[in-house]
Amino acid sequence: MNIKNINIVKLTFYLIVLFAVILCIYLYKFIISYLIVSFLLAYLISPLVHYFERYHIKRTLSILFIYVIIAVILTFFILGLIPQIVDQIIDFTNLLTEMIQKEEPINLQSIGLGKLDTFFEKIKAALPFIKFDQYNELLSQRIGAFIGQLPQIVIKSISGIFAGLSFLIIVPVIGFFLLRDEDTFRKNFFRIIPNRYFEFTLHLFQKIEESFGRFFRALLIETLIVTILSVVGLLALDIKYALILGIIIGLSNPIKYFGPIIGIIPALIVVLASPKPNIYVIYVLIVHLIIQQIDSIILFPSIMGKEIKMHPLLVLLTVIAGGYAFGILGMFFTVPAVYLIKTIMVVSYNSLRQFEII
Amino acid sequence: MKFLSIKKPIEQEDKEMIKFLSKFELFTNLSSTELHHLAKCIHKREFSQGEIIFKNGYPNIVFYIIKSGEVKIYIEKENGEEIELNILGEYDFFGEFGLFLDTSRTASCMAVKETAMYAISKTEFKSFINKFPRGGNKILFSLGKILSQHIIHLNEKLKHSRLTNEYKEH
């Protein structure tokens, strides 16, 4: 009887705890995105803070110092580059919509490949049973509808990032405390881990940091360098919208196998649509090829170290799924995200096995 | 639900830890700032009697210093029989090989009494040495000294057993 009573008390207590946790999640759900971004910020900055700590510089001081440097870079970026990028995006989308809204939408003549057009005419004449015109119309309608939405998508995502001024204030504040009290947070976290799982958790964290952390930081550096190289290369060729096209190439670069191919397409379209001679397509491709070689021969082995093991088919499917689920931005970010989740699963499984938990 | 039990506030625990560590043979030469930073990456663990700390074959990633209580180092035979290797008490430490080698545990460990220990993970220890090379140098030197003493001791034992064997043969 007594035992039963205790169980009821225990059960009620657990239910109350569960209820409290659910309430907390409900209350804090609006700032979960803030927390995630703050974590990422803290995670990226933490090696720098550790570096300063070597010279017995107080954490508070070094965090503020890093914040000031980031603020200066961001200000330069916002004042100098953002207006240009926005201008280029608006120009770029205008160009595309103009192309669509012409009398004959998506004409090969209009992008300077007239000879191909006569080639297609010949095919049409040879195969009268296939209704090319119908397909063409359908296709251009679809593309037209998509491109018509493009400005909205771009503006939405930009305003999504920059709209909340609160975001820009709250994230650094949370990040500051996460960084300053990093050790206390970690220690408190390990205090509540039962003895059975203490070594396991330490091991897991260590392994995740080894694979995930290094990968994450390396990915950022690699993307940044490829973006800069691409922008410089396109500027050297005097291509219009070099900035935005370079950023697209850089962002798509982390997608294995297909990223470089996807990334270069907008640049090629712009070259074809611009009054530049079509031979520039070849020049752009050569520059792209050189940057890709630099990336895969010099950057990737020295920064990333380990090869990412992911089957090309899985990469392709992930890109498509990401596109369906989260739109264009999803196409860029799902492959690294899936890779990270996969690594964490593998690492957790190995640790669990080593500590005989499963 | 052990984590809901009332524990000492972390500041007080840290003070206790620093006091203990300053007397511990590996850390006697450290300055108070170094000790303070070292304490940040040391976890206090409490084991009840009979609780297993780790088993033979687990990854060797944590180095333990016993604050109070006793632990038993043993190996398990395949038929389940236990062979006791050593009993360690206050101010003893174990798992130090893990700091240098990427091996798994070579024996199992169990708390014989209520035991409180300080645990230092390999990575945290290494990052402390990187961050504070001076302090790290002192620690590694003391550790080297202790390990050398162990080796000398074992050599003596070996010499002794060889000599007695020779004596028996004659």
Short mmCIF file of C-alpha atoms in Angstrom, two decimals:
data_model
loop_
_atom_site.label_atom_id
_atom_site.label_comp_id
_atom_site.label_asym_id
_atom_site.label_seq_id
_atom_site.Cartn_x
_atom_site.Cartn_y
_atom_site.Cartn_z
CA MET A 1 0.00 0.00 0.00
CA ASN A 2 2.73 2.34 1.02
CA ILE A 3 4.73 1.59 -2.13
CA LYS A 4 1.69 2.25 -4.27
CA ASN A 5 1.17 5.63 -2.62
CA ILE A 6 4.74 6.61 -3.30
CA ASN A 7 4.31 5.65 -6.92
CA ILE A 8 1.23 7.82 -7.25
CA VAL A 9 3.07 10.74 -5.67
CA LYS A 10 6.01 10.16 -8.00
CA LEU A 11 3.77 9.92 -11.02
CA THR A 12 1.93 13.13 -10.14
CA PHE A 13 5.20 14.88 -9.61
CA TYR A 14 6.55 13.74 -12.99
CA LEU A 15 3.33 14.85 -14.64
CA ILE A 16 3.68 18.28 -13.05
CA VAL A 17 7.29 18.49 -14.26
CA LEU A 18 6.19 17.48 -17.76
CA PHE A 19 3.46 20.10 -17.67
CA ALA A 20 5.96 22.75 -16.57
CA VAL A 21 8.32 21.79 -19.39
CA ILE A 22 5.52 22.01 -21.96
CA LEU A 23 4.50 25.39 -20.55
CA CYS A 24 8.10 26.59 -20.80
CA ILE A 25 8.34 25.47 -24.42
CA TYR A 26 5.03 27.19 -25.17
CA LEU A 27 6.19 30.37 -23.48
CA TYR A 28 9.63 30.44 -25.07
CA LYS A 29 8.74 29.19 -28.54
CA PHE A 30 8.89 32.68 -30.01
CA ILE A 31 12.52 33.10 -29.10
CA ILE A 32 13.72 29.65 -30.11
CA SER A 33 15.01 31.03 -33.41
CA TYR A 34 16.86 33.72 -31.42
CA LEU A 35 18.40 31.05 -29.23
CA ILE A 36 19.53 28.96 -32.19
CA VAL A 37 21.19 31.93 -33.89
CA SER A 38 22.79 32.99 -30.59
CA PHE A 39 24.16 29.48 -30.13
CA LEU A 40 25.65 29.53 -33.61
CA LEU A 41 27.17 32.96 -32.99
CA ALA A 42 28.65 31.87 -29.68
CA TYR A 43 29.88 28.66 -31.23
CA LEU A 44 31.70 30.52 -33.98
CA ILE A 45 33.24 33.13 -31.70
CA SER A 46 34.23 30.80 -28.86
CA PRO A 47 37.62 29.72 -30.35
CA LEU A 48 38.61 33.39 -30.56
CA VAL A 49 37.64 33.99 -26.94
CA HIS A 50 39.65 30.95 -25.92
CA TYR A 51 42.58 32.30 -27.90
CA PHE A 52 42.45 35.62 -26.04
CA GLU A 53 42.15 33.81 -22.73
CA ARG A 54 45.64 32.43 -23.31
CA TYR A 55 46.99 35.91 -22.77
CA HIS A 56 44.98 36.23 -19.55
CA ILE A 57 42.57 38.68 -21.15
CA LYS A 58 39.26 38.66 -19.32
CA ARG A 59 36.39 37.04 -21.20
CA THR A 60 34.09 40.04 -20.95
CA LEU A 61 36.74 42.23 -22.50
CA SER A 62 37.62 39.87 -25.33
CA ILE A 63 33.96 39.27 -26.22
CA LEU A 64 33.31 43.01 -26.38
CA PHE A 65 36.43 43.45 -28.51
CA ILE A 66 35.26 40.78 -30.97
CA TYR A 67 31.77 42.33 -31.02
CA VAL A 68 33.22 45.72 -31.92
CA ILE A 69 35.21 44.19 -34.79
CA ILE A 70 32.13 42.34 -36.08
CA ALA A 71 30.06 45.52 -35.76
CA VAL A 72 32.61 47.47 -37.81
CA ILE A 73 32.67 44.82 -40.53
CA LEU A 74 28.86 44.61 -40.56
CA THR A 75 28.50 48.39 -40.79
CA PHE A 76 30.90 48.47 -43.70
CA PHE A 77 28.97 45.62 -45.29
CA ILE A 78 25.55 47.21 -44.79
CA LEU A 79 26.60 50.68 -45.90
CA GLY A 80 28.83 49.57 -48.75
CA LEU A 81 27.54 46.36 -50.17
CA ILE A 82 23.88 45.83 -49.27
CA PRO A 83 22.49 48.74 -51.34
CA GLN A 84 24.52 47.52 -54.29
CA ILE A 85 23.28 43.96 -53.85
CA VAL A 86 19.66 45.11 -53.54
CA ASP A 87 20.06 47.28 -56.66
CA GLN A 88 21.52 44.35 -58.51
CA ILE A 89 18.74 42.02 -57.41
CA ILE A 90 16.05 44.48 -58.51
CA ASP A 91 17.84 45.07 -61.83
CA PHE A 92 18.34 41.38 -62.34
CA THR A 93 14.70 40.47 -61.71
CA ASN A 94 13.57 43.36 -63.94
CA LEU A 95 15.72 41.97 -66.71
CA LEU A 96 14.22 38.52 -66.28
CA THR A 97 10.62 39.80 -66.18
CA GLU A 98 11.27 41.92 -69.28
CA MET A 99 12.54 38.82 -71.05
CA ILE A 100 9.36 36.98 -70.14
CA GLN A 101 6.95 39.76 -70.95
CA LYS A 102 8.18 40.24 -74.51
CA GLU A 103 5.85 39.33 -77.36
CA GLU A 104 7.56 35.99 -77.82
CA PRO A 105 8.62 34.76 -74.43
CA ILE A 106 11.94 32.92 -74.01
CA ASN A 107 13.07 33.18 -77.54
CA LEU A 108 16.43 31.75 -78.35
CA GLN A 109 16.98 34.80 -80.57
CA SER A 110 16.57 37.05 -77.56
CA ILE A 111 19.46 35.41 -75.72
CA GLY A 112 21.58 35.43 -78.83
CA LEU A 113 21.45 31.82 -79.93
CA GLY A 114 19.68 32.41 -83.26
CA LYS A 115 21.41 29.56 -85.00
CA LEU A 116 20.06 27.08 -82.49
CA ASP A 117 16.61 28.42 -83.29
CA THR A 118 16.88 27.49 -86.96
CA PHE A 119 18.16 24.12 -85.83
CA PHE A 120 15.02 23.63 -83.77
CA GLU A 121 12.88 24.75 -86.73
CA LYS A 122 14.44 21.96 -88.74
CA ILE A 123 13.67 19.43 -86.00
CA LYS A 124 10.12 20.71 -85.84
CA ALA A 125 9.73 20.23 -89.57
CA ALA A 126 11.19 16.75 -89.34
CA LEU A 127 8.99 15.65 -86.43
CA PRO A 128 5.55 17.20 -87.08
CA PHE A 129 3.75 14.86 -84.70
CA ILE A 130 5.36 16.41 -81.61
CA LYS A 131 3.65 19.69 -80.73
CA PHE A 132 6.70 21.72 -79.77
CA ASP A 133 4.91 25.05 -79.68
CA GLN A 134 2.49 23.82 -77.08
CA TYR A 135 5.28 22.57 -74.84
CA ASN A 136 7.19 25.75 -75.36
CA GLU A 137 4.22 27.85 -74.32
CA LEU A 138 3.55 25.73 -71.27
CA LEU A 139 7.18 25.84 -70.22
CA SER A 140 7.50 29.57 -70.65
CA GLN A 141 4.29 30.10 -68.71
CA ARG A 142 5.63 28.07 -65.84
CA ILE A 143 9.01 29.80 -65.87
CA GLY A 144 7.28 33.15 -66.23
CA ALA A 145 5.11 32.50 -63.20
CA PHE A 146 8.13 31.43 -61.18
CA ILE A 147 10.25 34.40 -62.18
CA GLY A 148 7.30 36.71 -61.55
CA GLN A 149 7.38 35.54 -57.92
CA LEU A 150 11.13 35.92 -57.63
CA PRO A 151 11.28 39.57 -56.51
CA GLN A 152 8.76 38.81 -53.77
CA ILE A 153 10.69 35.79 -52.60
CA VAL A 154 13.95 37.72 -52.48
CA ILE A 155 12.45 40.73 -50.74
CA LYS A 156 10.63 38.49 -48.28
CA SER A 157 13.73 36.58 -47.32
CA ILE A 158 15.79 39.77 -46.99
CA SER A 159 13.16 41.48 -44.89
CA GLY A 160 12.84 38.24 -42.92
CA ILE A 161 16.49 38.47 -42.01
CA PHE A 162 16.78 42.18 -41.39
CA ALA A 163 13.29 43.25 -40.39
CA GLY A 164 13.48 42.55 -36.69
CA LEU A 165 15.78 45.13 -35.18
CA SER A 166 15.08 43.35 -31.93
CA PHE A 167 16.79 40.34 -33.42
CA LEU A 168 19.97 42.32 -33.97
CA ILE A 169 19.95 43.48 -30.37
CA ILE A 170 18.80 40.37 -28.53
CA VAL A 171 21.03 37.84 -30.32
CA PRO A 172 24.34 39.49 -29.36
CA VAL A 173 23.13 39.87 -25.78
CA ILE A 174 22.25 36.18 -25.48
CA GLY A 175 25.49 35.31 -27.28
CA PHE A 176 27.44 37.46 -24.82
CA PHE A 177 26.15 35.59 -21.81
CA LEU A 178 26.53 32.21 -23.49
CA LEU A 179 30.18 33.04 -24.18
CA ARG A 180 31.00 34.65 -20.84
CA ASP A 181 29.51 31.86 -18.74
CA GLU A 182 30.36 29.04 -21.15
CA ASP A 183 32.24 27.03 -18.50
CA THR A 184 29.51 27.44 -15.91
CA PHE A 185 26.84 26.36 -18.37
CA ARG A 186 28.86 23.32 -19.39
CA LYS A 187 29.63 22.37 -15.81
CA ASN A 188 26.00 22.73 -14.76
CA PHE A 189 24.93 20.65 -17.72
CA PHE A 190 27.28 17.82 -16.77
CA ARG A 191 26.19 18.03 -13.11
CA ILE A 192 22.71 16.79 -14.00
CA ILE A 193 23.98 13.89 -16.12
CA PRO A 194 23.77 10.58 -14.21
CA ASN A 195 27.04 8.75 -13.57
CA ARG A 196 26.17 6.00 -16.03
CA TYR A 197 26.03 8.51 -18.88
CA PHE A 198 28.70 10.98 -17.75
CA GLU A 199 31.66 9.56 -19.67
CA PHE A 200 29.41 8.74 -22.60
CA THR A 201 28.14 12.32 -22.85
CA LEU A 202 31.66 13.73 -22.63
CA HIS A 203 32.79 11.34 -25.35
CA LEU A 204 29.80 12.20 -27.54
CA PHE A 205 30.40 15.95 -27.22
CA GLN A 206 34.05 15.48 -28.04
CA LYS A 207 33.27 13.42 -31.16
CA ILE A 208 30.56 15.80 -32.35
CA GLU A 209 32.90 18.74 -31.90
CA GLU A 210 35.58 16.85 -33.84
CA SER A 211 33.38 16.16 -36.85
CA PHE A 212 30.56 18.72 -36.72
CA GLY A 213 32.44 21.71 -35.34
CA ARG A 214 35.35 21.48 -37.66
CA PHE A 215 33.05 20.85 -40.62
CA PHE A 216 30.81 23.78 -39.76
CA ARG A 217 33.62 26.31 -39.36
CA ALA A 218 35.46 24.99 -42.41
CA LEU A 219 32.32 25.20 -44.52
CA LEU A 220 31.88 28.87 -43.66
CA ILE A 221 35.48 29.72 -44.49
CA GLU A 222 35.38 27.76 -47.75
CA THR A 223 32.10 29.39 -48.83
CA LEU A 224 33.50 32.82 -48.05
CA ILE A 225 36.70 32.27 -50.05
CA VAL A 226 34.89 30.79 -53.06
CA THR A 227 32.40 33.68 -53.01
CA ILE A 228 35.18 36.27 -52.94
CA LEU A 229 37.11 34.52 -55.72
CA SER A 230 33.98 34.24 -57.87
CA VAL A 231 33.04 37.90 -57.39
CA VAL A 232 36.59 38.97 -58.22
CA GLY A 233 36.66 36.69 -61.28
CA LEU A 234 33.33 37.97 -62.59
CA LEU A 235 34.32 41.57 -61.92
CA ALA A 236 37.55 40.99 -63.85
CA LEU A 237 35.45 39.82 -66.81
CA ASP A 238 33.28 42.92 -66.33
CA ILE A 239 30.08 40.88 -66.05
CA LYS A 240 27.00 42.74 -64.87
CA TYR A 241 25.62 41.84 -61.42
CA ALA A 242 28.97 40.25 -60.54
CA LEU A 243 28.30 40.63 -56.82
CA ILE A 244 24.99 38.80 -56.69
CA LEU A 245 26.11 36.13 -59.18
CA GLY A 246 29.28 35.50 -57.19
CA ILE A 247 27.27 35.13 -53.99
CA ILE A 248 25.01 32.59 -55.72
CA ILE A 249 28.06 30.59 -56.83
CA GLY A 250 29.54 30.71 -53.33
CA LEU A 251 26.30 29.68 -51.60
CA SER A 252 25.69 26.75 -53.92
CA ASN A 253 29.30 25.56 -53.61
CA PRO A 254 28.79 23.43 -50.46
CA ILE A 255 26.30 21.23 -52.34
CA LYS A 256 28.46 18.35 -53.38
CA TYR A 257 28.72 17.36 -57.05
CA PHE A 258 25.83 19.57 -58.25
CA GLY A 259 26.49 22.85 -56.44
CA PRO A 260 29.02 24.30 -58.89
CA ILE A 261 26.77 23.40 -61.84
CA ILE A 262 23.66 24.94 -60.27
CA GLY A 263 25.60 28.00 -59.14
CA ILE A 264 26.98 28.95 -62.54
CA ILE A 265 23.62 28.82 -64.41
CA PRO A 266 22.41 32.32 -63.41
CA ALA A 267 25.76 33.79 -64.44
CA LEU A 268 25.52 32.13 -67.85
CA ILE A 269 21.96 33.39 -68.37
CA VAL A 270 23.05 36.94 -67.54
CA VAL A 271 25.95 36.74 -70.00
CA LEU A 272 23.69 35.39 -72.73
CA ALA A 273 21.06 38.04 -72.10
CA SER A 274 23.54 40.91 -71.94
CA PRO A 275 24.89 42.66 -75.04
CA LYS A 276 28.30 41.05 -74.44
CA PRO A 277 29.57 38.70 -77.15
CA ASN A 278 28.61 35.11 -76.46
CA ILE A 279 32.23 34.02 -76.26
CA TYR A 280 32.10 35.42 -72.69
CA VAL A 281 30.16 32.29 -71.75
CA ILE A 282 33.36 30.35 -72.36
CA TYR A 283 35.42 32.89 -70.39
CA VAL A 284 33.01 32.69 -67.44
CA LEU A 285 33.13 28.90 -67.59
CA ILE A 286 36.94 28.94 -67.62
CA VAL A 287 37.08 31.26 -64.61
CA HIS A 288 34.54 29.07 -62.83
CA LEU A 289 36.55 25.96 -63.65
CA ILE A 290 39.75 27.54 -62.31
CA ILE A 291 38.01 28.54 -59.06
CA GLN A 292 36.54 25.06 -58.72
CA GLN A 293 40.00 23.55 -59.17
CA ILE A 294 41.47 25.92 -56.58
CA ASP A 295 38.65 24.88 -54.26
CA SER A 296 39.03 21.15 -54.73
CA ILE A 297 42.84 21.01 -54.91
CA ILE A 298 43.91 23.66 -52.39
CA LEU A 299 41.00 24.83 -50.22
CA PHE A 300 39.06 21.66 -49.60
CA PRO A 301 41.94 19.40 -48.51
CA SER A 302 43.58 22.04 -46.34
CA ILE A 303 40.42 23.37 -44.64
CA MET A 304 38.03 20.43 -44.56
CA GLY A 305 40.56 17.66 -44.35
CA LYS A 306 38.13 14.78 -44.37
CA GLU A 307 36.14 13.86 -47.46
CA ILE A 308 32.38 14.11 -47.12
CA LYS A 309 30.94 10.69 -47.68
CA MET A 310 27.57 11.10 -49.32
CA HIS A 311 26.33 9.28 -52.38
CA PRO A 312 25.65 11.52 -55.42
CA LEU A 313 22.11 10.18 -55.65
CA LEU A 314 21.45 11.12 -52.02
CA VAL A 315 22.85 14.60 -52.70
CA LEU A 316 20.60 15.04 -55.73
CA LEU A 317 17.49 13.84 -53.88
CA THR A 318 18.30 16.07 -50.92
CA VAL A 319 18.69 19.13 -53.14
CA ILE A 320 15.32 18.45 -54.77
CA ALA A 321 13.59 17.74 -51.44
CA GLY A 322 15.13 20.84 -49.90
CA GLY A 323 13.86 22.90 -52.81
CA TYR A 324 10.33 21.56 -52.34
CA ALA A 325 10.34 22.01 -48.58
CA PHE A 326 12.07 25.35 -48.08
CA GLY A 327 12.28 27.00 -51.49
CA ILE A 328 15.44 28.20 -53.20
CA LEU A 329 17.30 28.85 -49.96
CA GLY A 330 16.43 25.30 -48.93
CA MET A 331 18.30 23.95 -51.92
CA PHE A 332 21.46 25.57 -50.63
CA PHE A 333 21.21 24.63 -46.98
CA THR A 334 19.69 21.16 -46.87
CA VAL A 335 22.74 19.23 -48.10
CA PRO A 336 25.12 20.48 -45.37
CA ALA A 337 22.30 20.12 -42.82
CA VAL A 338 21.58 16.53 -43.82
CA TYR A 339 25.30 15.75 -43.77
CA LEU A 340 25.56 17.13 -40.23
CA ILE A 341 22.56 15.18 -38.99
CA LYS A 342 23.96 12.02 -40.57
CA THR A 343 27.34 12.56 -38.88
CA ILE A 344 25.74 13.14 -35.49
CA MET A 345 23.70 9.95 -35.85
CA VAL A 346 26.75 7.88 -36.80
CA VAL A 347 28.87 9.36 -34.00
CA SER A 348 26.11 8.83 -31.41
CA TYR A 349 25.61 5.25 -32.48
CA ASN A 350 29.34 4.50 -32.19
CA SER A 351 29.55 6.11 -28.74
CA LEU A 352 26.48 4.27 -27.51
CA ARG A 353 28.01 1.01 -28.64
CA GLN A 354 31.40 1.72 -27.09
CA PHE A 355 29.85 2.46 -23.70
CA GLU A 356 27.61 -0.62 -23.97
CA ILE A 357 24.46 1.45 -23.58
CA ILE A 358 22.83 -0.19 -26.59
CA MET B 1 15.37 12.42 -10.69
CA LYS B 2 18.66 12.78 -8.90
CA PHE B 3 19.29 16.16 -10.50
CA LEU B 4 16.42 17.70 -8.59
CA SER B 5 18.03 16.87 -5.27
CA ILE B 6 19.51 19.84 -3.49
CA LYS B 7 23.22 20.26 -4.10
CA LYS B 8 25.66 22.80 -2.85
CA PRO B 9 25.80 25.98 -4.88
CA ILE B 10 28.42 25.77 -7.59
CA GLU B 11 30.55 28.62 -6.20
CA GLN B 12 30.98 26.86 -2.88
CA GLU B 13 31.76 23.60 -4.64
CA ASP B 14 34.40 25.40 -6.72
CA LYS B 15 36.04 26.84 -3.61
CA GLU B 16 36.21 23.39 -2.05
CA MET B 17 37.62 22.02 -5.27
CA ILE B 18 40.37 24.64 -5.51
CA LYS B 19 41.31 24.02 -1.88
CA PHE B 20 41.56 20.30 -2.53
CA LEU B 21 43.44 20.65 -5.83
CA SER B 22 46.07 22.96 -4.33
CA LYS B 23 47.03 20.11 -2.00
CA PHE B 24 46.98 17.48 -4.73
CA GLU B 25 50.46 16.36 -5.82
CA LEU B 26 50.01 17.17 -9.53
CA PHE B 27 48.83 20.71 -8.94
CA THR B 28 50.85 21.90 -5.94
CA ASN B 29 52.99 24.29 -8.01
CA LEU B 30 50.10 25.99 -9.81
CA SER B 31 49.36 29.65 -9.13
CA SER B 32 45.93 30.58 -7.82
CA THR B 33 44.79 31.96 -11.22
CA GLU B 34 45.86 28.76 -12.92
CA LEU B 35 44.03 26.71 -10.31
CA HIS B 36 40.97 28.86 -10.78
CA HIS B 37 40.99 28.22 -14.54
CA LEU B 38 41.70 24.53 -14.04
CA ALA B 39 38.75 24.21 -11.66
CA LYS B 40 36.49 25.49 -14.43
CA CYS B 41 37.07 22.31 -16.44
CA ILE B 42 36.90 19.78 -13.59
CA HIS B 43 33.63 18.00 -12.82
CA LYS B 44 32.72 16.70 -9.39
CA ARG B 45 31.15 13.24 -9.47
CA GLU B 46 29.60 11.37 -6.57
CA PHE B 47 29.29 7.57 -6.66
CA SER B 48 27.36 5.42 -4.24
CA GLN B 49 28.69 2.14 -2.87
CA GLY B 50 28.95 -0.58 -5.51
CA GLU B 51 28.38 1.81 -8.42
CA ILE B 52 30.44 1.01 -11.50
CA ILE B 53 32.57 3.94 -12.67
CA PHE B 54 33.72 2.41 -15.93
CA LYS B 55 34.28 -1.00 -17.44
CA ASN B 56 37.11 -2.67 -19.25
CA GLY B 57 36.96 -1.68 -22.93
CA TYR B 58 35.22 1.70 -22.61
CA PRO B 59 37.01 4.61 -24.29
CA ASN B 60 39.57 6.08 -21.91
CA ILE B 61 38.74 9.77 -21.91
CA VAL B 62 38.40 10.77 -18.25
CA PHE B 63 41.05 11.09 -15.59
CA TYR B 64 39.79 10.77 -11.98
CA ILE B 65 41.16 12.07 -8.68
CA ILE B 66 39.61 10.61 -5.54
CA LYS B 67 38.48 13.24 -3.07
CA SER B 68 37.03 10.87 -0.52
CA GLY B 69 36.04 7.24 -0.36
CA GLU B 70 37.57 4.18 -1.99
CA VAL B 71 37.48 2.55 -5.40
CA LYS B 72 38.41 -0.91 -6.56
CA ILE B 73 40.28 -1.56 -9.81
CA TYR B 74 39.59 -5.05 -11.12
CA ILE B 75 39.39 -7.19 -14.23
CA GLU B 76 36.60 -9.57 -15.05
CA LYS B 77 37.44 -13.01 -16.34
CA GLU B 78 35.28 -14.56 -19.02
CA ASN B 79 33.63 -16.85 -16.48
CA GLY B 80 32.53 -13.79 -14.52
CA GLU B 81 35.20 -14.13 -11.84
CA GLU B 82 36.68 -10.85 -10.62
CA ILE B 83 40.38 -10.35 -10.05
CA GLU B 84 41.09 -7.39 -7.82
CA LEU B 85 44.12 -5.42 -8.92
CA ASN B 86 44.21 -2.48 -6.58
CA ILE B 87 42.29 -0.44 -4.03
CA LEU B 88 42.69 3.31 -4.29
CA GLY B 89 41.82 5.91 -1.67
CA GLU B 90 41.93 9.63 -0.99
CA TYR B 91 44.33 11.69 -3.14
CA ASP B 92 44.96 8.74 -5.48
CA PHE B 93 44.31 9.17 -9.17
CA PHE B 94 43.70 6.83 -12.09
CA GLY B 95 43.06 6.91 -15.84
CA GLU B 96 46.11 9.09 -16.50
CA PHE B 97 47.20 6.98 -19.48
CA GLY B 98 44.13 8.16 -21.33
CA LEU B 99 45.61 11.65 -21.37
CA PHE B 100 48.45 10.43 -23.57
CA LEU B 101 47.17 7.36 -25.39
CA ASP B 102 44.08 6.76 -27.50
CA THR B 103 43.41 3.40 -25.91
CA SER B 104 40.37 1.99 -24.18
CA ARG B 105 40.21 1.17 -20.48
CA THR B 106 42.36 -1.80 -19.54
CA ALA B 107 40.47 -2.60 -16.33
CA SER B 108 37.13 -1.93 -14.69
CA CYS B 109 36.51 0.32 -11.72
CA MET B 110 33.90 0.29 -8.98
CA ALA B 111 33.22 2.43 -5.93
CA VAL B 112 33.69 0.39 -2.75
CA LYS B 113 32.33 3.10 -0.46
CA GLU B 114 30.47 6.34 -1.01
CA THR B 115 33.04 8.07 -3.17
CA ALA B 116 33.49 11.64 -4.36
CA MET B 117 35.84 12.20 -7.26
CA TYR B 118 37.04 14.99 -9.49
CA ALA B 119 36.87 14.12 -13.19
CA ILE B 120 38.98 15.80 -15.86
CA SER B 121 38.23 15.00 -19.47
CA LYS B 122 41.09 14.51 -21.89
CA THR B 123 40.00 17.30 -24.25
CA GLU B 124 39.40 19.81 -21.48
CA PHE B 125 42.78 18.97 -19.96
CA LYS B 126 44.50 19.40 -23.32
CA SER B 127 42.80 22.72 -23.99
CA PHE B 128 43.86 23.89 -20.51
CA ILE B 129 47.48 23.02 -21.34
CA ASN B 130 47.19 24.86 -24.66
CA LYS B 131 45.68 27.90 -23.02
CA PHE B 132 48.04 28.03 -20.06
CA PRO B 133 51.31 26.43 -21.21
CA ARG B 134 53.13 27.50 -18.06
CA GLY B 135 50.68 25.78 -15.74
CA GLY B 136 50.41 22.85 -18.14
CA ASN B 137 54.17 22.49 -18.07
CA LYS B 138 54.17 22.23 -14.28
CA ILE B 139 51.40 19.62 -14.31
CA LEU B 140 53.05 17.50 -16.99
CA PHE B 141 56.37 17.66 -15.14
CA SER B 142 54.81 16.41 -11.90
CA LEU B 143 52.97 13.72 -13.79
CA GLY B 144 56.20 12.65 -15.50
CA LYS B 145 57.89 12.50 -12.11
CA ILE B 146 55.18 10.32 -10.64
CA LEU B 147 55.11 7.99 -13.64
CA SER B 148 58.91 7.65 -13.57
CA GLN B 149 58.73 6.74 -9.90
CA HIS B 150 56.18 4.08 -10.79
CA ILE B 151 58.48 2.67 -13.46
CA ILE B 152 61.48 2.63 -11.10
CA HIS B 153 59.35 0.88 -8.51
CA LEU B 154 58.22 -1.73 -11.06
CA ASN B 155 61.80 -2.23 -12.27
CA GLU B 156 62.91 -2.84 -8.71
CA LYS B 157 60.17 -5.42 -8.31
CA LEU B 158 61.16 -7.10 -11.56
CA LYS B 159 64.82 -7.13 -10.58
CA HIS B 160 63.93 -8.56 -7.22
CA SER B 161 61.79 -11.35 -8.72
CA ARG B 162 64.48 -12.18 -11.31
CA LEU B 163 67.15 -12.37 -8.57
CA THR B 164 65.02 -14.57 -6.35
CA ASN B 165 64.25 -16.82 -9.34
CA GLU B 166 67.98 -17.17 -10.09
CA TYR B 167 68.60 -17.92 -6.43
CA LYS B 168 65.93 -20.64 -6.53
CA GLU B 169 67.39 -22.21 -9.66
CA HIS B 170 70.86 -22.57 -8.10
#
